[in-house]
mmCIF file of C-alpha atoms in Angstrom:
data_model
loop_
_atom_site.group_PDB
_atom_site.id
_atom_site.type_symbol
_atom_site.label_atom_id
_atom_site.label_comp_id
_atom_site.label_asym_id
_atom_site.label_seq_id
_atom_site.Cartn_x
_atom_site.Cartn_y
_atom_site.Cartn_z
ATOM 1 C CA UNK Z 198 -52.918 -5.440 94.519
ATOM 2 C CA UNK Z 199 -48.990 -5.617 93.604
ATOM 3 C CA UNK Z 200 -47.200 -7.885 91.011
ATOM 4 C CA UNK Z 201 -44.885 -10.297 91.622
ATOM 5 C CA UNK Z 202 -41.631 -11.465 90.121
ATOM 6 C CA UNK Z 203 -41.307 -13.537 86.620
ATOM 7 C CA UNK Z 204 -42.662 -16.889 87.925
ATOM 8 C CA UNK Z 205 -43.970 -17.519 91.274
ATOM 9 C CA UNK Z 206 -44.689 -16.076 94.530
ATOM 10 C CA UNK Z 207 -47.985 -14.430 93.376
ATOM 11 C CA UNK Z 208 -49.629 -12.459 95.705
ATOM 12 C CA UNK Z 209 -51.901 -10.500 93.040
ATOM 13 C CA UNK Z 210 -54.650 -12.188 94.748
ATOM 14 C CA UNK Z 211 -57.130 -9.575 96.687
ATOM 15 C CA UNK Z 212 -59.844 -11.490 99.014
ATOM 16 C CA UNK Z 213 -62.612 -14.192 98.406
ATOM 17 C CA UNK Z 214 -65.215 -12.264 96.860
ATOM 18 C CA UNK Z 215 -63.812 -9.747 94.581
ATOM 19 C CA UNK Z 216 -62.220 -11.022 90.888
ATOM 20 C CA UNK Z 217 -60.266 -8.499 88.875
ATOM 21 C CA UNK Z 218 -61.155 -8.203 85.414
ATOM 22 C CA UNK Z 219 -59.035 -7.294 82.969
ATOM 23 C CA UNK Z 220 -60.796 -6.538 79.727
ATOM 24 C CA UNK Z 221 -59.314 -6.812 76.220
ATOM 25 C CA UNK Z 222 -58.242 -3.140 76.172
ATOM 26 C CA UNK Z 223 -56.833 -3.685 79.345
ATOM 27 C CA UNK Z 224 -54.355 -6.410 77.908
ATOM 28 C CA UNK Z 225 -53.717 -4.968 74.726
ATOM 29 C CA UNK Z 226 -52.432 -1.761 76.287
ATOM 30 C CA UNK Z 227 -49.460 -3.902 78.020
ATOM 31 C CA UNK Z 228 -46.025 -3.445 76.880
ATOM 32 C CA UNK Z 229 -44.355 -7.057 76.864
ATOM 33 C CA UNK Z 230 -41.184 -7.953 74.412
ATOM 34 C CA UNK Z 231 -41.723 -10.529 72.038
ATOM 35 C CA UNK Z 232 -38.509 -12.311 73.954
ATOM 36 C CA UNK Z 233 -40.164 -11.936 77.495
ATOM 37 C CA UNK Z 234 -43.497 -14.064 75.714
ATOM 38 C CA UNK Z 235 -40.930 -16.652 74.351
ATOM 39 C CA UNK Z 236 -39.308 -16.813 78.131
ATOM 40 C CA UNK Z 237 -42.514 -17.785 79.569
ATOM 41 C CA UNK Z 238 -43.594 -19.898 77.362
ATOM 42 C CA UNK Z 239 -40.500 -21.760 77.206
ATOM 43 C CA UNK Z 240 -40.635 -21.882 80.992
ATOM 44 C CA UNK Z 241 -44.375 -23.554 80.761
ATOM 45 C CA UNK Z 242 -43.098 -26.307 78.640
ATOM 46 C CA UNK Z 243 -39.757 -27.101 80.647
ATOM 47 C CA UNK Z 244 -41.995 -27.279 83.616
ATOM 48 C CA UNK Z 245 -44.711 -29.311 82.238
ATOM 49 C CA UNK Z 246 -41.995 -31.950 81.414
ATOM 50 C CA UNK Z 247 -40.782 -31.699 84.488
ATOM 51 C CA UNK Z 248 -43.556 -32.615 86.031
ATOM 52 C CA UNK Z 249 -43.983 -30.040 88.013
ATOM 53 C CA UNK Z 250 -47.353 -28.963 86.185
ATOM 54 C CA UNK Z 251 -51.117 -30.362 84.865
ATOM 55 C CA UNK Z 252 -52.087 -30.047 81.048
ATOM 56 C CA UNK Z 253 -55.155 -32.405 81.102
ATOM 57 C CA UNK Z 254 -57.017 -32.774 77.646
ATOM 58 C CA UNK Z 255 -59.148 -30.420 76.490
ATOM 59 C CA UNK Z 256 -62.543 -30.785 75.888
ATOM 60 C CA UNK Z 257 -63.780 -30.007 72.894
ATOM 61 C CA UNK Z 258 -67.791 -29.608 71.602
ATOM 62 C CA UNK Z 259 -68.844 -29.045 67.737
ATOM 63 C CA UNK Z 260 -71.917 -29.528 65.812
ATOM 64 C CA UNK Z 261 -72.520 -31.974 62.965
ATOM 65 C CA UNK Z 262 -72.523 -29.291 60.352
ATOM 66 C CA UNK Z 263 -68.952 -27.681 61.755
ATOM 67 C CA UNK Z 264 -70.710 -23.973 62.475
ATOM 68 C CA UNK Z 265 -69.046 -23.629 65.421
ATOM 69 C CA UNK Z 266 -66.438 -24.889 67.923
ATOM 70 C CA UNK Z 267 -66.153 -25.202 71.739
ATOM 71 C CA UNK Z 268 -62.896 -25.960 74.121
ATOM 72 C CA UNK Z 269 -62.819 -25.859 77.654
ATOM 73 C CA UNK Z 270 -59.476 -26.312 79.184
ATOM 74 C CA UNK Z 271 -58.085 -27.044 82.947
ATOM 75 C CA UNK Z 272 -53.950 -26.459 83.932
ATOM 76 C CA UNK Z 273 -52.357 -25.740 86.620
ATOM 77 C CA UNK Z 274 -48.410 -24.250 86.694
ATOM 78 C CA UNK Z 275 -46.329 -26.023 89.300
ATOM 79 C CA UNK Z 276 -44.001 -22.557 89.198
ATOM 80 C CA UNK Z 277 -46.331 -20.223 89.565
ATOM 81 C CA UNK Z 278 -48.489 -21.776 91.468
ATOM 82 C CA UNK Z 279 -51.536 -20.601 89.654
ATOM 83 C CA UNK Z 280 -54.304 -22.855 88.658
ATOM 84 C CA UNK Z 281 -56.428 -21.668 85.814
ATOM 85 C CA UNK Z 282 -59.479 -22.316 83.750
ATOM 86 C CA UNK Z 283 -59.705 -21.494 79.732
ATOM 87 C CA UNK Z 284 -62.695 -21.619 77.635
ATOM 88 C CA UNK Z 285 -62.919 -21.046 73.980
ATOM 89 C CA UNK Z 286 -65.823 -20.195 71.593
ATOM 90 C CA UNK Z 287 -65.761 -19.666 67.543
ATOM 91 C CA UNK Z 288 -68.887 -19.243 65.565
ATOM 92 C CA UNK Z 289 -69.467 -19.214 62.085
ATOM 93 C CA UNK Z 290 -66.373 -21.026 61.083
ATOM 94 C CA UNK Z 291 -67.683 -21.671 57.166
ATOM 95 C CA UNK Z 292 -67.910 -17.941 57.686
ATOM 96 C CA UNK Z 293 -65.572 -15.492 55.788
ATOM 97 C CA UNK Z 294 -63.189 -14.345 58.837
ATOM 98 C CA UNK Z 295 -65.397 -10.411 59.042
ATOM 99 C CA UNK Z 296 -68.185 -12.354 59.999
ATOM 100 C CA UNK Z 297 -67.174 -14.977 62.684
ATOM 101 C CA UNK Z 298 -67.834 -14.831 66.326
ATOM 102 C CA UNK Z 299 -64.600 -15.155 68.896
ATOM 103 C CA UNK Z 300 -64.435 -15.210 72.705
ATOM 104 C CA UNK Z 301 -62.273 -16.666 74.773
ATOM 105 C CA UNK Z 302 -60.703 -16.500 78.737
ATOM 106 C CA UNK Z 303 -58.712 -17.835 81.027
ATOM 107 C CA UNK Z 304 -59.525 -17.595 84.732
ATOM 108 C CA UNK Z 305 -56.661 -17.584 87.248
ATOM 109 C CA UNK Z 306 -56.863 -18.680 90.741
ATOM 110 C CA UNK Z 307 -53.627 -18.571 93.335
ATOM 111 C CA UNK Z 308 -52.903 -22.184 94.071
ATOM 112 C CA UNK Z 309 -50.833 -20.769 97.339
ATOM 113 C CA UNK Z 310 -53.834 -18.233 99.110
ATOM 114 C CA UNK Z 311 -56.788 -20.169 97.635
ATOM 115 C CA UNK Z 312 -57.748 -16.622 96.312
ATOM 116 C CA UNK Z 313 -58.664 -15.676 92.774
ATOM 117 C CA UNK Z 314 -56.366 -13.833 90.450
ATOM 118 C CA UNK Z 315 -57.786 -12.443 87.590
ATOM 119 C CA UNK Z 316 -60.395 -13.521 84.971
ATOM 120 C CA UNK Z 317 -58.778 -11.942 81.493
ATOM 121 C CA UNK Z 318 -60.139 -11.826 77.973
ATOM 122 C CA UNK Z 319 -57.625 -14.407 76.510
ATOM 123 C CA UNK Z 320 -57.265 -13.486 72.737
ATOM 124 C CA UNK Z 321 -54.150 -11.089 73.082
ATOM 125 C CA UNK Z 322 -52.493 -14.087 75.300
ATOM 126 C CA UNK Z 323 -53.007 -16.689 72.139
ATOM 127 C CA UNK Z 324 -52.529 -14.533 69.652
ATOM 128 C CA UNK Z 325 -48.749 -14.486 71.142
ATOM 129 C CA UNK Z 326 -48.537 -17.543 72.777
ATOM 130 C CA UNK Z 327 -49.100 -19.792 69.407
ATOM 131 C CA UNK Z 328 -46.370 -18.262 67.427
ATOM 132 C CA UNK Z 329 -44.043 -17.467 70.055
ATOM 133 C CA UNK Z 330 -44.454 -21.709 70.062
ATOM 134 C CA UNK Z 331 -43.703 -22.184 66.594
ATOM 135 C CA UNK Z 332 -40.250 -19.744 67.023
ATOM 136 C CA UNK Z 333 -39.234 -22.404 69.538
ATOM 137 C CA UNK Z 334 -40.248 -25.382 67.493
ATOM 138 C CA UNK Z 335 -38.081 -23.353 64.774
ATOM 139 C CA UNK Z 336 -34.833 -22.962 66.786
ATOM 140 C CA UNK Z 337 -35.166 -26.553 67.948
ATOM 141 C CA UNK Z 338 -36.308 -28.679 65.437
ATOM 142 C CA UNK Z 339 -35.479 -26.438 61.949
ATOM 143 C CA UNK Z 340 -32.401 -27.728 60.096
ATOM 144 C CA UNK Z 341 -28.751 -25.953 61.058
ATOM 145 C CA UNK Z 342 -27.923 -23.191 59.419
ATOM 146 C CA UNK Z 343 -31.504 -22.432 57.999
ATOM 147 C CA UNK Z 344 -32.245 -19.461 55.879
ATOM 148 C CA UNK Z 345 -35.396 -18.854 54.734
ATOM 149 C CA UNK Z 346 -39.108 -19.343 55.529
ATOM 150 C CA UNK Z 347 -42.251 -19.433 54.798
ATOM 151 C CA UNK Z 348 -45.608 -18.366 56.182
ATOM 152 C CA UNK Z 349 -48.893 -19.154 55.152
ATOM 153 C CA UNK Z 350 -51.839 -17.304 56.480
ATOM 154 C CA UNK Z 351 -52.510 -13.932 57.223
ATOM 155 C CA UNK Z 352 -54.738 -13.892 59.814
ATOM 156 C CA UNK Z 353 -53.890 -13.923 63.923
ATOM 157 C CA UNK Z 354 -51.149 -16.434 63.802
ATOM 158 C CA UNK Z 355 -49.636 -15.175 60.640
ATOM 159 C CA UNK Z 356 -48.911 -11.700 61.521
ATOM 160 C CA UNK Z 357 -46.577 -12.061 64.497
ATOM 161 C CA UNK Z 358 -44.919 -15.243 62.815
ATOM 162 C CA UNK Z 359 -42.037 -13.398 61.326
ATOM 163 C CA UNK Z 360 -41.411 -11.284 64.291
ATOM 164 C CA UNK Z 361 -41.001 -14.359 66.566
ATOM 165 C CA UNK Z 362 -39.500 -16.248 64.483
ATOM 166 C CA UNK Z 363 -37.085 -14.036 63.697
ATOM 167 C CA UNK Z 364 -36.520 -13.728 67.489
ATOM 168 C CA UNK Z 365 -35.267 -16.892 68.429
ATOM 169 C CA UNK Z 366 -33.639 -17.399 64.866
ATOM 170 C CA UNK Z 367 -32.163 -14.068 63.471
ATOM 171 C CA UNK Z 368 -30.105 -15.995 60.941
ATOM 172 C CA UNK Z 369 -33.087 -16.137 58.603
ATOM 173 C CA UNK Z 370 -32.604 -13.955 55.773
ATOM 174 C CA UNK Z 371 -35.807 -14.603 53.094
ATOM 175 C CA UNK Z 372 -38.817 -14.206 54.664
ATOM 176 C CA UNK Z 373 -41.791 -15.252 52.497
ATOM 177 C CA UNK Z 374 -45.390 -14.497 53.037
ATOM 178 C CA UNK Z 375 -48.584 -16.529 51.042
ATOM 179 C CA UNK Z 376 -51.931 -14.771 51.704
ATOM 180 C CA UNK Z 377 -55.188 -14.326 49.967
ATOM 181 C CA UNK Z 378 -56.287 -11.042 51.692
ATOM 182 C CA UNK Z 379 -54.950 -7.837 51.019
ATOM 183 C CA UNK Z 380 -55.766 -6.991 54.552
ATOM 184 C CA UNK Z 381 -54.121 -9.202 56.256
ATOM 185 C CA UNK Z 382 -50.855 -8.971 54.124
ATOM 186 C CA UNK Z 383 -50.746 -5.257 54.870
ATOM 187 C CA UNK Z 384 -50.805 -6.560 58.799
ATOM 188 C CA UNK Z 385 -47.909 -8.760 58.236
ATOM 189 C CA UNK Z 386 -45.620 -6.486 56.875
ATOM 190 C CA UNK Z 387 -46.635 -3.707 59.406
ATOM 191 C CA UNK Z 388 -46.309 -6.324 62.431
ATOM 192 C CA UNK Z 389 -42.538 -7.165 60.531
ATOM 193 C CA UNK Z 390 -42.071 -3.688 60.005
ATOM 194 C CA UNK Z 391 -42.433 -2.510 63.834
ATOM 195 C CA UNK Z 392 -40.392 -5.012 64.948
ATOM 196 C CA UNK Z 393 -37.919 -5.423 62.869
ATOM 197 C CA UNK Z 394 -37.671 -2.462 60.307
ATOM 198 C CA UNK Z 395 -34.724 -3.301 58.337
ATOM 199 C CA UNK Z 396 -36.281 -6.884 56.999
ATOM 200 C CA UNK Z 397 -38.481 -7.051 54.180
ATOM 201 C CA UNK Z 398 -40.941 -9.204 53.563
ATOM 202 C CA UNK Z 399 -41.287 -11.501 50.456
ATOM 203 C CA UNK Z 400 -45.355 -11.720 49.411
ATOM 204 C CA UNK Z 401 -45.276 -14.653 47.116
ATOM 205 C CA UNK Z 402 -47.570 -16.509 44.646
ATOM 206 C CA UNK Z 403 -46.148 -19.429 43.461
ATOM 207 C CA UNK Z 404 -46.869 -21.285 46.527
ATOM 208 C CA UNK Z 405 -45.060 -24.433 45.149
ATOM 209 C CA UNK Z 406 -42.016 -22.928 44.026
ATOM 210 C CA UNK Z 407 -41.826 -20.908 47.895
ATOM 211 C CA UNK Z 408 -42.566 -23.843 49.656
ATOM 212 C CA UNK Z 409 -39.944 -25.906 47.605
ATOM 213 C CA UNK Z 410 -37.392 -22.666 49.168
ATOM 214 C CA UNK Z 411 -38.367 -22.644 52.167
ATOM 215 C CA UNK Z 412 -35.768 -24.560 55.393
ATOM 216 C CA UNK Z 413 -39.295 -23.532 57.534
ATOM 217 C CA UNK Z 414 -42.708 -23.598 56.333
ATOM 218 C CA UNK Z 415 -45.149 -22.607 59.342
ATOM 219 C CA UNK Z 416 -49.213 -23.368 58.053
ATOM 220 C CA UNK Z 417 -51.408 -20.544 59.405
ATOM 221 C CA UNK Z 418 -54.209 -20.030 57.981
ATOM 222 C CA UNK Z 419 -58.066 -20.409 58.230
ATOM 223 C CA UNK Z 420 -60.072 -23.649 57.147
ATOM 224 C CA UNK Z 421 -60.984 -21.846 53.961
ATOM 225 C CA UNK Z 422 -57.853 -21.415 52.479
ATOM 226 C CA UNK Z 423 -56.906 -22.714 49.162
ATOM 227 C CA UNK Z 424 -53.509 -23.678 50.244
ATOM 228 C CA UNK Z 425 -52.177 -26.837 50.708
ATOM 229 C CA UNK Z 426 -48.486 -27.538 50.704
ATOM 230 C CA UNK Z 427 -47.875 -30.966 49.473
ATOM 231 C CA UNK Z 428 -44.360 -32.883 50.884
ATOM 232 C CA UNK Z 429 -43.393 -33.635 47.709
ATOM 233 C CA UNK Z 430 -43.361 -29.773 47.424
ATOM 234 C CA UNK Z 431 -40.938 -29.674 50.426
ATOM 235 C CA UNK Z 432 -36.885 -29.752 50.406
ATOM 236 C CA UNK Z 433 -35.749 -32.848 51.977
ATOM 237 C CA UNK Z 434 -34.850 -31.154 55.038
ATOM 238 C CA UNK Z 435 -37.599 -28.980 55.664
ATOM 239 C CA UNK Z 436 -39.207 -28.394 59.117
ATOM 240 C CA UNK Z 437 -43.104 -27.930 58.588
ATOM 241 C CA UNK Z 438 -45.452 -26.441 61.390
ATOM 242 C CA UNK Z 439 -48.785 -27.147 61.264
ATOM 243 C CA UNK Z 440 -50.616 -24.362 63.555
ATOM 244 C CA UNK Z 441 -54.371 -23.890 61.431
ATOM 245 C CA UNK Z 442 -54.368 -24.710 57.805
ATOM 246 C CA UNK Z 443 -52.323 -24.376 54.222
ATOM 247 C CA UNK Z 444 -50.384 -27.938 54.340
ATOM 248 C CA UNK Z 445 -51.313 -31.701 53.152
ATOM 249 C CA UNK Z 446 -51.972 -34.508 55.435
ATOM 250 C CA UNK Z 447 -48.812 -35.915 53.084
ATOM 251 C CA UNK Z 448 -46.586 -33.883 55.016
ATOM 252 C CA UNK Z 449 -47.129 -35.276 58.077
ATOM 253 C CA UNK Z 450 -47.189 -38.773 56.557
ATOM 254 C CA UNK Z 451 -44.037 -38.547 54.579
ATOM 255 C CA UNK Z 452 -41.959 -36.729 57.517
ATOM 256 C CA UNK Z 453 -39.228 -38.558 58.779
ATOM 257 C CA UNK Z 454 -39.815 -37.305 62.102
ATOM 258 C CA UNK Z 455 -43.173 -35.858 63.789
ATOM 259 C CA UNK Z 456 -42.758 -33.823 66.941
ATOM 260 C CA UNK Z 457 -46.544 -32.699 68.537
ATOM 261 C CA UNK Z 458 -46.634 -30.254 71.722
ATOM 262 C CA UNK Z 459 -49.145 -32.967 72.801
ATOM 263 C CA UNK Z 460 -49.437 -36.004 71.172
ATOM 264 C CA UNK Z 461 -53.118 -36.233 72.779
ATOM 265 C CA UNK Z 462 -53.773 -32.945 71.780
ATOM 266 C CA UNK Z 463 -52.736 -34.143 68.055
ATOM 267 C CA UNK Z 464 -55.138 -37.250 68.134
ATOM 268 C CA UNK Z 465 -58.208 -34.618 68.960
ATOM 269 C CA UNK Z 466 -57.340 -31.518 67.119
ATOM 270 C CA UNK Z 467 -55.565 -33.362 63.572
ATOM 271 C CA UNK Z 468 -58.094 -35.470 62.846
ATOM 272 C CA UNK Z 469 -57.860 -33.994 59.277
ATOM 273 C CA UNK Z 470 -54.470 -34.812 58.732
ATOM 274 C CA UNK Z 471 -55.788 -38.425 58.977
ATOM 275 C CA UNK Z 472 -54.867 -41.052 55.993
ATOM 276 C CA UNK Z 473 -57.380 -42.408 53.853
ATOM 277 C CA UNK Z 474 -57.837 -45.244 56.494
ATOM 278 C CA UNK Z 475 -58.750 -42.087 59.202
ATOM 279 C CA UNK Z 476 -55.300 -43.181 60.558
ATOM 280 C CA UNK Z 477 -52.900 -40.492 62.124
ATOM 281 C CA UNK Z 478 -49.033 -40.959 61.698
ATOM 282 C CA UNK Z 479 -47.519 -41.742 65.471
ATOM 283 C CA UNK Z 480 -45.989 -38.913 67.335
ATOM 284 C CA UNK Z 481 -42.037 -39.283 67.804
ATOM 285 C CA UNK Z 482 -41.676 -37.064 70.765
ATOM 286 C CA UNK Z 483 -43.529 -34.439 72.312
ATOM 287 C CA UNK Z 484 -42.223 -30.874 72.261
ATOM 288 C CA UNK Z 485 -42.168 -30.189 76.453
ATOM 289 C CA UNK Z 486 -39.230 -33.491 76.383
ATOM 290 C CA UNK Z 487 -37.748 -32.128 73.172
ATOM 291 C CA UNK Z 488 -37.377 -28.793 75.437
ATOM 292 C CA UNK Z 489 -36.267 -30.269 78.484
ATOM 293 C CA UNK Z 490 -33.978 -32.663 77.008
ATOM 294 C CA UNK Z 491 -35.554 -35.900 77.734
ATOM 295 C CA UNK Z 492 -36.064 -36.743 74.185
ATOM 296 C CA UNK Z 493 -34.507 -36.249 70.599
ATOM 297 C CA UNK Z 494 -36.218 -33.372 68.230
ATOM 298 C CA UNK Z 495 -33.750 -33.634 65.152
ATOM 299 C CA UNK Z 496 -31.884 -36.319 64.811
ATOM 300 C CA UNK Z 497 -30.237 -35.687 61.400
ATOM 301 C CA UNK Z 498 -29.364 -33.076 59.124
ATOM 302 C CA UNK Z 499 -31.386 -34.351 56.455
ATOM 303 C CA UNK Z 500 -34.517 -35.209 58.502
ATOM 304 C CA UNK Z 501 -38.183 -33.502 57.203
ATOM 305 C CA UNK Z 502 -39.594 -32.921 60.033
ATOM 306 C CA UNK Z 503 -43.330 -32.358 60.810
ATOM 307 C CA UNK Z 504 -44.365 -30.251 63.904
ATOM 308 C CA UNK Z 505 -47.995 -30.141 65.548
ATOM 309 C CA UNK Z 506 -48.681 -26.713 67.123
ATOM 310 C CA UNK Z 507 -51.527 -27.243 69.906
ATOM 311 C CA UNK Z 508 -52.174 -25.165 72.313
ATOM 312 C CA UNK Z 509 -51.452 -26.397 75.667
ATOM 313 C CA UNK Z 510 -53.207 -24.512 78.467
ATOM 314 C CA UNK Z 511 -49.963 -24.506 80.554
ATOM 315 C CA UNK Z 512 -48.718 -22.202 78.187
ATOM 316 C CA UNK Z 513 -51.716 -19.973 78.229
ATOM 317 C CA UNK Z 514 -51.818 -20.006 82.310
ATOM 318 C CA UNK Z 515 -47.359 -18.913 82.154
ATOM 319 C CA UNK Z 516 -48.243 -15.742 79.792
ATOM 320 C CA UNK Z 517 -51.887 -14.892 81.117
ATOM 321 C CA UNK Z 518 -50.570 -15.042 84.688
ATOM 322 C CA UNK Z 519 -47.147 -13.140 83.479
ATOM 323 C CA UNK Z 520 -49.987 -10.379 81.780
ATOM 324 C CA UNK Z 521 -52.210 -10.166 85.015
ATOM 325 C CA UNK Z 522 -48.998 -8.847 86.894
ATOM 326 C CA UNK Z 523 -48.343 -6.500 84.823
ATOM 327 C CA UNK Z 524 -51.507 -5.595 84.521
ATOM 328 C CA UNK Z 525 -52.535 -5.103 87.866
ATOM 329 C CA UNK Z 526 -49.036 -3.597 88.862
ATOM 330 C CA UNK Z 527 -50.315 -1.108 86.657
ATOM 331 C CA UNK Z 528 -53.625 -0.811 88.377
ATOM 332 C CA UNK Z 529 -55.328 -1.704 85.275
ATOM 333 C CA UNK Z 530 -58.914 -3.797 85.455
ATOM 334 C CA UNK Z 531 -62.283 -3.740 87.146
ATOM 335 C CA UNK Z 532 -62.932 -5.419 90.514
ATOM 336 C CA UNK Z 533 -66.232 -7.339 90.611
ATOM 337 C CA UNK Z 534 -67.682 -8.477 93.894
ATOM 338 C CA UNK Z 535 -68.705 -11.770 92.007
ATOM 339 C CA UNK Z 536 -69.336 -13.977 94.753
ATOM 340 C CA UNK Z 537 -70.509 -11.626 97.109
#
């Protein structure tokens, strides 16, 4: 098994039987640059809008009580020419975050052979895809000449925030940080630190008076958290991103402009940034347009803008694909005659 270049023309794929799989040591153990994660993703979205790829809606399953959470998710990337299969399982989500259950993959198949790929563990591919997304939604949709920002959450989308955002906008110069865990706001700065070691990190308390600061303000955290930025908190030119928890429904109410990566994805996933009528605000435009120039992200200056961060599987397929090459370039993985 070889790699193959940046995009397409995979021929990773090995026979009909056999699947590669490539555990979560394997992945972790991969050098990529945080600007190689932003390429691909970037790459996803530009070719979702241009139609040259499948993001069907996911499907989601939860019990009445909210224990747990299901997602099963089918894409296919028109570039690549991989088709791909994601599932996702949390337990114990009224859990402190020690004690919950996660597992998720993504299964790859070459859309060219009619082989399979790889089947991956898929946490090391979210855990990058999701804020490499927000950095873009930041250098597209954040006001000009923005300066500071402000994360809140400390958990796996709050401690490569920074880095990437800092990646596709180096102009920021205050960096704030709200967390509750001690833990987790050791991981941020030591995420900030090995990327960038000359900034410092900000760890404030006064989430009002950050949040009021703040040109970007990118919600992170878990369902527990007792955060919750209010718009009236916000300047009038702010660019909130909602990616897990730690903002108001008010802020996507009160934005002047609402931008979603998928505004289906929104209607499923946001249901608790309804209104009190269980009404959600109407998407604007949807990021993949935004990207490709189709349609308008910012339209003023002195726009607030609200942005939904959902993962779309077409993003996940770009970087898990982009990780299996380099993966099994390296000869890393276990065959398995699964269907033998």
């Amino acid at each position: 098994m070889t790699g193959t270049d940046h995009t397409g023309g995979n021929t990773m794929a090995s026979d009909d039987t056999t699947l590669r799989i490539l555990s979560t040591s394997d992945v972790a153990g991969i050098d990529i640059s945080l600007s190689d994660v932003v390429s691909v993703v970037e790459q996803a979205y530009r070719t979702l809008a241009d139609g040259r790829s499948d993001n069907p809606q996911k499907l989601t399953v939860k019990p009445e009580d909210g224990h747990s959470v299901a997602y099963a998710m089918l894409g296919r990337d028109g570039v690549r020419g991989v088709v791909a299969v994601k599932t996702s399982y949390k337990y114990g989500l009224h859990e402190d975050r020690d004690k919950q259950h996660y597992y998720t993959t993504l299964t790859l198949y070459d859309d060219e052979t009619g082989l399979p790929v790889a089947m991956l563990d898929c946490g090391r591919v979210g855990a990058l895809r999701t804020p490499a997304v927000s950095a873009l939604l930041a250098r597209e949709l954040a006001v000009p000449g923005a300066r500071s920002a402000l994360v809140i959450g400390t958990g796996t989308q709050g401690r490569l925030a920074l880095p990437f955002l800092l990646t596709t906008r180096p102009d920021l110069e205050r960096l704030m940080l709200f967390g509750t865990h001690p833990d987790g706001i050791r991981a941020v700065r030591e995420q900030l630190h090995t990327y960038f070691p000359d900034r410092e990190l900000e760890v404030v308390t006064d989430l009002r008076a950050a949040a009021g600061d703040a040109d970007i303000v990118l919600a992170t955290a878990g369902p527990n958290t007792p955060a919750s930025v209010d718009a009236e908190w916000l300047k009038p030119a702010a660019l909130s991103v909602l990616i897990g928890y730690g903002i108001a429904a008010s802020t996507l109410h009160r934005a002047d402009r609402v931008i979603a990566t998928s505004a289906a994805q929104m209607r499923v996933t946001g249901v608790d940034m309804a209104d009190a009528d269980g009404r959600l605000r109407d998407v604007d435009a949807e990021f993949p347009e935004v990207l490709a120039g189709r349609a308008e992200g910012r339209t003023d200056a002195g726009q607030r803008i609200f942005a939904y961060n959902s993962g779309l599987v077409v993003t996940d397929i770009a970087l898990g694909h982009r990780f299996a090459q380099l993966a099994l370039a390296q000869g890393l993985g276990t065959a398995v005659s699964l269907w033998k």
